[in-house]
Coordinates of C-alpha atoms in Angstrom, one line a residue:
M1 CA 0.0 0.0 0.0
I2 CA 1.3 3.4 -1.0
E3 CA 1.1 5.9 1.9
L4 CA 1.2 9.6 1.0
E5 CA 2.1 11.8 3.9
G6 CA 2.0 15.6 3.6
V7 CA -0.1 15.5 0.4
P8 CA -3.4 17.4 0.9
E9 CA -6.7 16.3 -0.5
L10 CA -6.6 17.2 -4.2
V11 CA -9.3 18.9 -6.2
D12 CA -10.3 17.2 -9.5
P13 CA -6.8 15.9 -10.0
V14 CA -5.3 15.1 -13.4
M15 CA -2.0 13.2 -13.8
V16 CA 0.2 14.6 -16.6
A17 CA 3.2 12.4 -17.4
A18 CA 6.2 12.5 -19.8
F19 CA 9.3 10.3 -20.1
E20 CA 12.7 11.1 -21.6
G21 CA 14.1 8.8 -24.3
W22 CA 12.4 6.9 -27.1
N23 CA 9.0 8.7 -26.8
D24 CA 10.5 12.3 -26.5
A25 CA 11.8 13.7 -29.8
G26 CA 13.5 17.0 -29.2
D27 CA 12.8 16.7 -25.5
A28 CA 9.4 18.3 -26.3
A29 CA 7.3 16.2 -24.0
S30 CA 9.6 16.2 -20.9
A31 CA 10.1 19.9 -21.4
A32 CA 6.4 20.5 -21.3
V33 CA 6.0 18.8 -17.9
A34 CA 9.1 20.6 -16.6
H35 CA 7.5 23.9 -17.7
L36 CA 4.3 23.1 -15.7
D37 CA 6.4 22.2 -12.7
R38 CA 8.5 25.3 -12.9
E39 CA 5.6 27.8 -13.6
W40 CA 3.4 26.4 -10.8
K41 CA 6.3 25.6 -8.4
G42 CA 5.6 22.0 -8.0
E43 CA 6.6 20.1 -4.9
V44 CA 8.1 16.6 -5.2
F45 CA 6.3 14.2 -2.9
A46 CA 7.5 10.8 -4.2
A47 CA 10.2 9.2 -6.3
L48 CA 10.3 5.6 -7.6
D49 CA 13.2 3.4 -6.4
A50 CA 15.8 3.8 -9.2
E51 CA 17.3 0.3 -8.7
D52 CA 14.0 -1.3 -9.5
Y53 CA 13.6 0.2 -13.0
Y54 CA 16.9 1.6 -14.4
D55 CA 20.1 0.2 -15.9
F56 CA 22.8 2.5 -14.6
Q57 CA 25.1 1.7 -17.5
V58 CA 22.4 3.1 -19.8
N59 CA 21.2 6.0 -17.6
R60 CA 24.2 7.0 -15.6
P61 CA 23.8 8.7 -12.1
T62 CA 25.5 12.1 -11.7
V63 CA 27.8 13.3 -9.0
W64 CA 27.7 16.9 -7.8
L65 CA 28.9 19.2 -5.0
D66 CA 26.6 20.7 -2.4
G67 CA 28.6 23.1 -0.2
G68 CA 31.7 21.0 -0.6
V69 CA 29.8 17.7 0.0
R70 CA 29.7 15.2 -2.8
K71 CA 26.1 14.0 -3.6
I72 CA 24.7 11.6 -6.2
T73 CA 21.5 12.1 -8.2
W74 CA 20.1 8.8 -9.4
P75 CA 18.1 8.6 -12.7
T76 CA 14.4 7.9 -11.7
T77 CA 10.8 9.1 -12.0
R78 CA 9.5 11.7 -9.7
L79 CA 6.0 12.9 -8.8
S80 CA 5.0 16.4 -7.8
V81 CA 1.7 18.3 -7.2
V82 CA 0.7 21.7 -8.4
R83 CA -2.4 23.7 -7.7
V84 CA -4.0 25.5 -10.7
G85 CA -5.9 28.5 -9.5
G86 CA -8.7 30.5 -11.2
D87 CA -12.5 30.3 -11.3
K88 CA -12.3 26.5 -11.3
P89 CA -9.2 25.4 -9.4
R90 CA -7.8 21.9 -9.8
D91 CA -4.7 20.0 -9.1
L92 CA -2.2 18.4 -11.4
V93 CA 0.0 15.4 -10.5
L94 CA 3.1 15.8 -12.6
V95 CA 5.1 12.7 -13.4
R96 CA 8.5 13.3 -15.0
G97 CA 11.2 10.7 -15.5
I98 CA 13.1 8.5 -17.9
E99 CA 11.7 5.6 -19.8
P100 CA 12.5 2.6 -17.5
S101 CA 15.0 0.0 -18.6
M102 CA 13.1 -3.0 -17.0
R103 CA 10.0 -4.1 -15.1
W104 CA 7.6 -2.0 -17.1
R105 CA 4.5 -3.7 -15.7
S106 CA 5.6 -3.0 -12.1
F107 CA 6.6 0.5 -13.1
C108 CA 3.1 1.2 -14.4
N109 CA 1.4 -0.5 -11.5
E110 CA 3.3 1.7 -9.1
L111 CA 2.3 4.9 -10.9
L112 CA -1.3 3.6 -11.0
G113 CA -1.1 3.0 -7.2
F114 CA -0.3 6.7 -6.8
A115 CA -3.1 7.7 -9.1
H116 CA -5.6 5.6 -7.2
E117 CA -4.5 7.0 -3.8
L118 CA -4.7 10.6 -5.0
G119 CA -8.1 10.2 -6.7
V120 CA -6.8 11.0 -10.2
E121 CA -9.7 11.3 -12.6
L122 CA -7.7 11.4 -15.9
V123 CA -4.1 10.5 -17.0
V124 CA -2.6 12.5 -19.8
I125 CA 0.7 11.2 -21.2
L126 CA 2.8 13.4 -23.4
G127 CA 5.0 12.2 -26.2
A128 CA 6.9 13.5 -29.2
L129 CA 7.9 11.7 -32.4
L130 CA 9.9 12.4 -35.6
G131 CA 7.9 13.1 -38.7
D132 CA 7.9 14.5 -42.2
T133 CA 6.6 17.9 -41.0
P134 CA 8.0 21.3 -42.0
H135 CA 9.3 23.5 -39.2
T136 CA 7.5 26.5 -40.8
R137 CA 4.0 25.2 -40.1
P138 CA 2.1 24.7 -36.9
V139 CA 3.2 21.6 -35.0
P140 CA 0.9 18.6 -35.6
I141 CA -0.6 17.4 -32.4
S142 CA -2.6 14.2 -32.2
G143 CA -4.6 12.9 -29.2
T144 CA -5.4 9.2 -28.9
T145 CA -7.1 6.9 -26.4
S146 CA -8.0 3.2 -26.2
D147 CA -11.4 4.1 -24.8
A148 CA -14.1 4.5 -27.5
D149 CA -16.4 6.5 -25.3
L150 CA -13.6 8.8 -24.1
A151 CA -12.5 9.3 -27.7
Q152 CA -16.0 10.5 -28.7
R153 CA -16.5 12.6 -25.6
M154 CA -13.1 14.4 -25.8
D155 CA -12.8 14.6 -29.6
L156 CA -9.9 12.2 -29.8
E157 CA -8.8 9.4 -32.1
E158 CA -9.3 5.8 -30.9
T159 CA -6.0 4.2 -31.4
K160 CA -5.7 1.1 -33.6
Y161 CA -1.9 0.9 -33.7
E162 CA -0.3 -2.6 -33.8
G163 CA 3.5 -2.9 -33.4
P164 CA 6.4 -2.1 -31.1
T165 CA 5.7 0.4 -28.4
G166 CA 7.3 2.5 -25.7
I167 CA 6.4 3.3 -22.1
V168 CA 3.8 5.8 -23.3
G169 CA 1.8 3.1 -25.0
I170 CA 2.3 0.6 -22.1
L171 CA 1.2 3.1 -19.5
Q172 CA -1.9 4.1 -21.5
E173 CA -2.9 0.4 -21.9
A174 CA -2.3 -0.2 -18.2
C175 CA -4.6 2.7 -17.3
T176 CA -7.3 1.3 -19.6
H177 CA -7.1 -2.1 -18.1
A178 CA -7.3 -0.6 -14.6
G179 CA -10.3 1.5 -15.5
V180 CA -8.5 4.8 -15.4
P181 CA -9.3 7.2 -18.3
A182 CA -6.1 7.8 -20.2
V183 CA -5.1 10.0 -23.2
S184 CA -1.9 10.3 -25.1
L185 CA -0.9 13.6 -26.8
W186 CA 1.8 13.4 -29.4
A187 CA 3.8 16.3 -31.1
A188 CA 5.4 15.7 -34.5
V189 CA 8.9 17.1 -34.6
P190 CA 10.7 17.7 -37.9
H191 CA 13.0 14.8 -38.4
Y192 CA 15.6 17.0 -40.1
V193 CA 16.0 19.2 -37.0
S194 CA 15.5 16.8 -34.1
Q195 CA 18.1 18.1 -31.6
P196 CA 16.7 19.4 -28.4
P197 CA 15.3 21.7 -27.3
N198 CA 12.3 22.2 -29.5
P199 CA 10.2 25.0 -27.7
K200 CA 7.7 25.2 -30.6
A201 CA 6.7 21.5 -30.1
T202 CA 6.6 22.0 -26.3
L203 CA 4.4 25.0 -26.8
A204 CA 2.0 23.1 -29.1
L205 CA 1.7 20.3 -26.5
L206 CA 0.9 22.7 -23.8
N207 CA -1.7 24.5 -25.9
R208 CA -3.4 21.1 -26.7
L209 CA -3.3 20.2 -23.0
E210 CA -5.0 23.5 -22.2
D211 CA -7.9 22.5 -24.5
L212 CA -8.1 19.0 -23.1
I213 CA -8.2 19.7 -19.4
D214 CA -9.7 23.2 -19.5
V215 CA -7.0 25.1 -17.7
R216 CA -5.0 28.2 -18.4
I217 CA -1.3 27.5 -18.6
P218 CA 1.2 30.4 -18.1
L219 CA 3.5 30.3 -21.0
G220 CA 6.3 32.6 -19.7
E221 CA 8.9 33.1 -22.4
L222 CA 8.0 29.9 -24.2
A223 CA 6.2 31.7 -27.1
E224 CA 9.2 33.9 -27.7
D225 CA 11.6 30.9 -27.5
A226 CA 9.5 29.1 -30.1
R227 CA 9.7 32.1 -32.5
A228 CA 13.5 32.4 -32.0
W229 CA 13.8 28.6 -32.6
Q230 CA 12.0 28.9 -35.9
V231 CA 14.0 31.9 -37.0
G232 CA 17.2 30.0 -36.2
V233 CA 16.1 27.0 -38.2
D234 CA 15.0 29.3 -41.1
Q235 CA 18.5 30.7 -41.2
L236 CA 20.2 27.3 -41.2
A237 CA 17.9 26.0 -43.9
A238 CA 18.5 29.0 -46.1
E239 CA 22.3 28.2 -46.1
D240 CA 21.7 25.0 -48.1
T241 CA 19.7 25.1 -51.4
E242 CA 18.8 21.4 -51.2
V243 CA 17.5 21.7 -47.7
A244 CA 15.5 24.8 -48.6
E245 CA 13.9 22.9 -51.5
Y246 CA 13.2 19.9 -49.3
V247 CA 11.4 22.1 -46.7
Q248 CA 9.4 23.7 -49.5
T249 CA 8.3 20.2 -50.7
L250 CA 7.2 19.4 -47.1
E251 CA 5.2 22.6 -47.0
E252 CA 3.4 21.8 -50.2
A253 CA 2.6 18.3 -49.1
R254 CA 1.4 19.5 -45.7
D255 CA -0.8 22.3 -47.3
T256 CA -2.3 19.9 -49.8
A257 CA -3.1 17.3 -47.1
E258 CA -4.8 19.9 -45.0
L259 CA -7.1 21.4 -47.7
P260 CA -10.0 19.1 -46.7
E261 CA -9.7 20.4 -43.1
A262 CA -10.6 23.9 -44.1
S263 CA -14.3 23.2 -43.2
G264 CA -16.6 25.5 -41.3
E265 CA -16.3 23.2 -38.3
A266 CA -12.5 23.2 -38.3
I267 CA -12.3 27.0 -38.7
A268 CA -14.8 27.5 -35.8
R269 CA -12.8 25.2 -33.6
E270 CA -9.5 27.0 -34.3
F271 CA -11.2 30.4 -33.8
E272 CA -12.4 29.3 -30.4
R273 CA -8.9 28.3 -29.5
Y274 CA -7.6 31.7 -30.7
L275 CA -10.1 33.5 -28.5
R276 CA -9.0 31.5 -25.4
R277 CA -5.4 32.5 -26.1
R278 CA -5.8 36.0 -27.4
D279 CA -3.8 37.4 -24.5
G280 CA -0.5 36.1 -25.9
G281 CA -0.5 32.3 -26.4
Q282 CA -0.1 30.6 -29.7
P283 CA -2.3 27.7 -30.8
G284 CA -0.7 24.4 -31.7
G285 CA -1.7 22.7 -34.9
H286 CA -4.0 19.7 -35.0
A287 CA -3.1 17.5 -37.9
T288 CA -1.3 14.3 -38.8
A289 CA 2.4 13.7 -38.8
D290 CA 4.1 11.2 -41.2
G291 CA 6.2 8.8 -39.2
S292 CA 9.0 7.8 -41.6
D293 CA 12.1 6.5 -39.9
S294 CA 14.6 9.2 -40.8
T295 CA 18.1 9.4 -39.4
A296 CA 19.3 12.3 -41.7
Y297 CA 19.0 15.7 -40.0
L298 CA 19.6 19.3 -41.0
W299 CA 22.6 19.2 -38.6
E300 CA 24.1 16.3 -36.8
G301 CA 26.0 18.4 -34.3
P302 CA 29.0 20.8 -34.4
G303 CA 30.7 18.6 -37.0
G304 CA 28.5 19.1 -40.0
R305 CA 25.3 18.4 -41.8
T306 CA 23.7 15.7 -43.9
K307 CA 21.0 16.1 -46.6
P308 CA 17.5 14.9 -45.7
P309 CA 15.6 12.4 -47.9
R310 CA 12.9 13.4 -50.3
P311 CA 9.4 13.0 -48.9
S312 CA 6.8 11.0 -50.8
T313 CA 4.2 13.1 -52.7
P314 CA 0.6 13.5 -51.4
E315 CA -0.7 11.4 -54.3
T316 CA 1.5 8.4 -53.6
E317 CA 2.3 8.8 -49.9
P318 CA 1.6 5.6 -48.0
E319 CA 0.1 5.2 -44.7
T320 CA 2.9 4.7 -42.2
T321 CA 3.5 4.4 -38.5
A322 CA 5.2 7.2 -36.6
E323 CA 8.5 6.9 -35.0
P324 CA 9.6 8.6 -31.8
E325 CA 13.2 9.6 -31.3
A326 CA 15.4 7.4 -29.2
G327 CA 17.0 8.8 -26.1
T328 CA 19.3 5.8 -26.2
E329 CA 19.0 4.8 -29.9
P330 CA 18.6 1.1 -30.5
E331 CA 20.7 -0.6 -33.2
T332 CA 17.6 -0.9 -35.4
E333 CA 15.0 1.6 -34.4
P334 CA 11.6 0.0 -34.4
G335 CA 8.2 1.6 -35.1
T336 CA 6.3 3.1 -32.3
E337 CA 2.8 3.3 -30.9
P338 CA 1.9 6.7 -32.3
G339 CA 1.1 5.6 -35.8
D340 CA -2.5 4.4 -36.4
E341 CA -3.6 3.1 -39.8
D342 CA -5.3 6.3 -40.6
S343 CA -2.0 8.2 -39.8
S344 CA -3.9 10.7 -37.8
S345 CA -3.4 9.3 -34.3
Q346 CA -0.5 8.3 -32.1
D347 CA -0.8 5.9 -29.2

């Protein structure tokens, strides 16, 4: 039995989780939870035992000095609570950690134990994947769930993905089997510029989270960071003619694919989101991301750049599964849960 001492009774609590690694392209998802924790001054109340779930040769502990005393920080998953004020106050239970190396079922059961004890009403798991999406367009965000009723009620996609998965998919299914409503939100990160941070993708995830749980999230400098990030990528892309042409091809494919979405209902939905954020926030896109497995990026690091592959055209583009970025890249990177057959949802 999990005993929580010092944690007050929570108001309409929602658990928001993100894990570094395979499910976190550009660190967009983990940065979103870190932003919530920082803006609302979250207080850590629990941490999972690192020895139960992590291989320390894969995720190394770090040594640091505190007033001349050497201390060790172990890689683990920590839980904190924040209170969201306003007309309808509610609490968020923030889960931030690293995708575990082992014992995934026990890991999920332990998190669900906390959710049960705290009276969590909904679990939202954030993820980010690599996709054929241009950095110049709104970040595609997809919301998925395994619960058909929840999908209809919250305007989400019911996932039908089959294939290799990460901790985001495993935790969502564990919630479903335990009778806990669970949703996954996925941001598509341009595969040709996958290095973290990606504040534009983080901002899009937070905007979608606002819509989902009906809270106002203070964005701080995140909107400005997102604009600066895009300007920086624009400048880098402009230095290479082939990269610039590739980005233009992605833009044309994206715009063509989104033409059917320009319906009255879609426009009204986006206008409502704009009104909710007219005091300074930027809405995130709500579209699909192609999940091709790309390892060629605009830049690979200080050493140089490689050319990205040509995308398939809208007329011949196959339905594919989406691939999240590996924090510790496997020898052969598998497909991941966020790629349903209709290519509009991620698990």
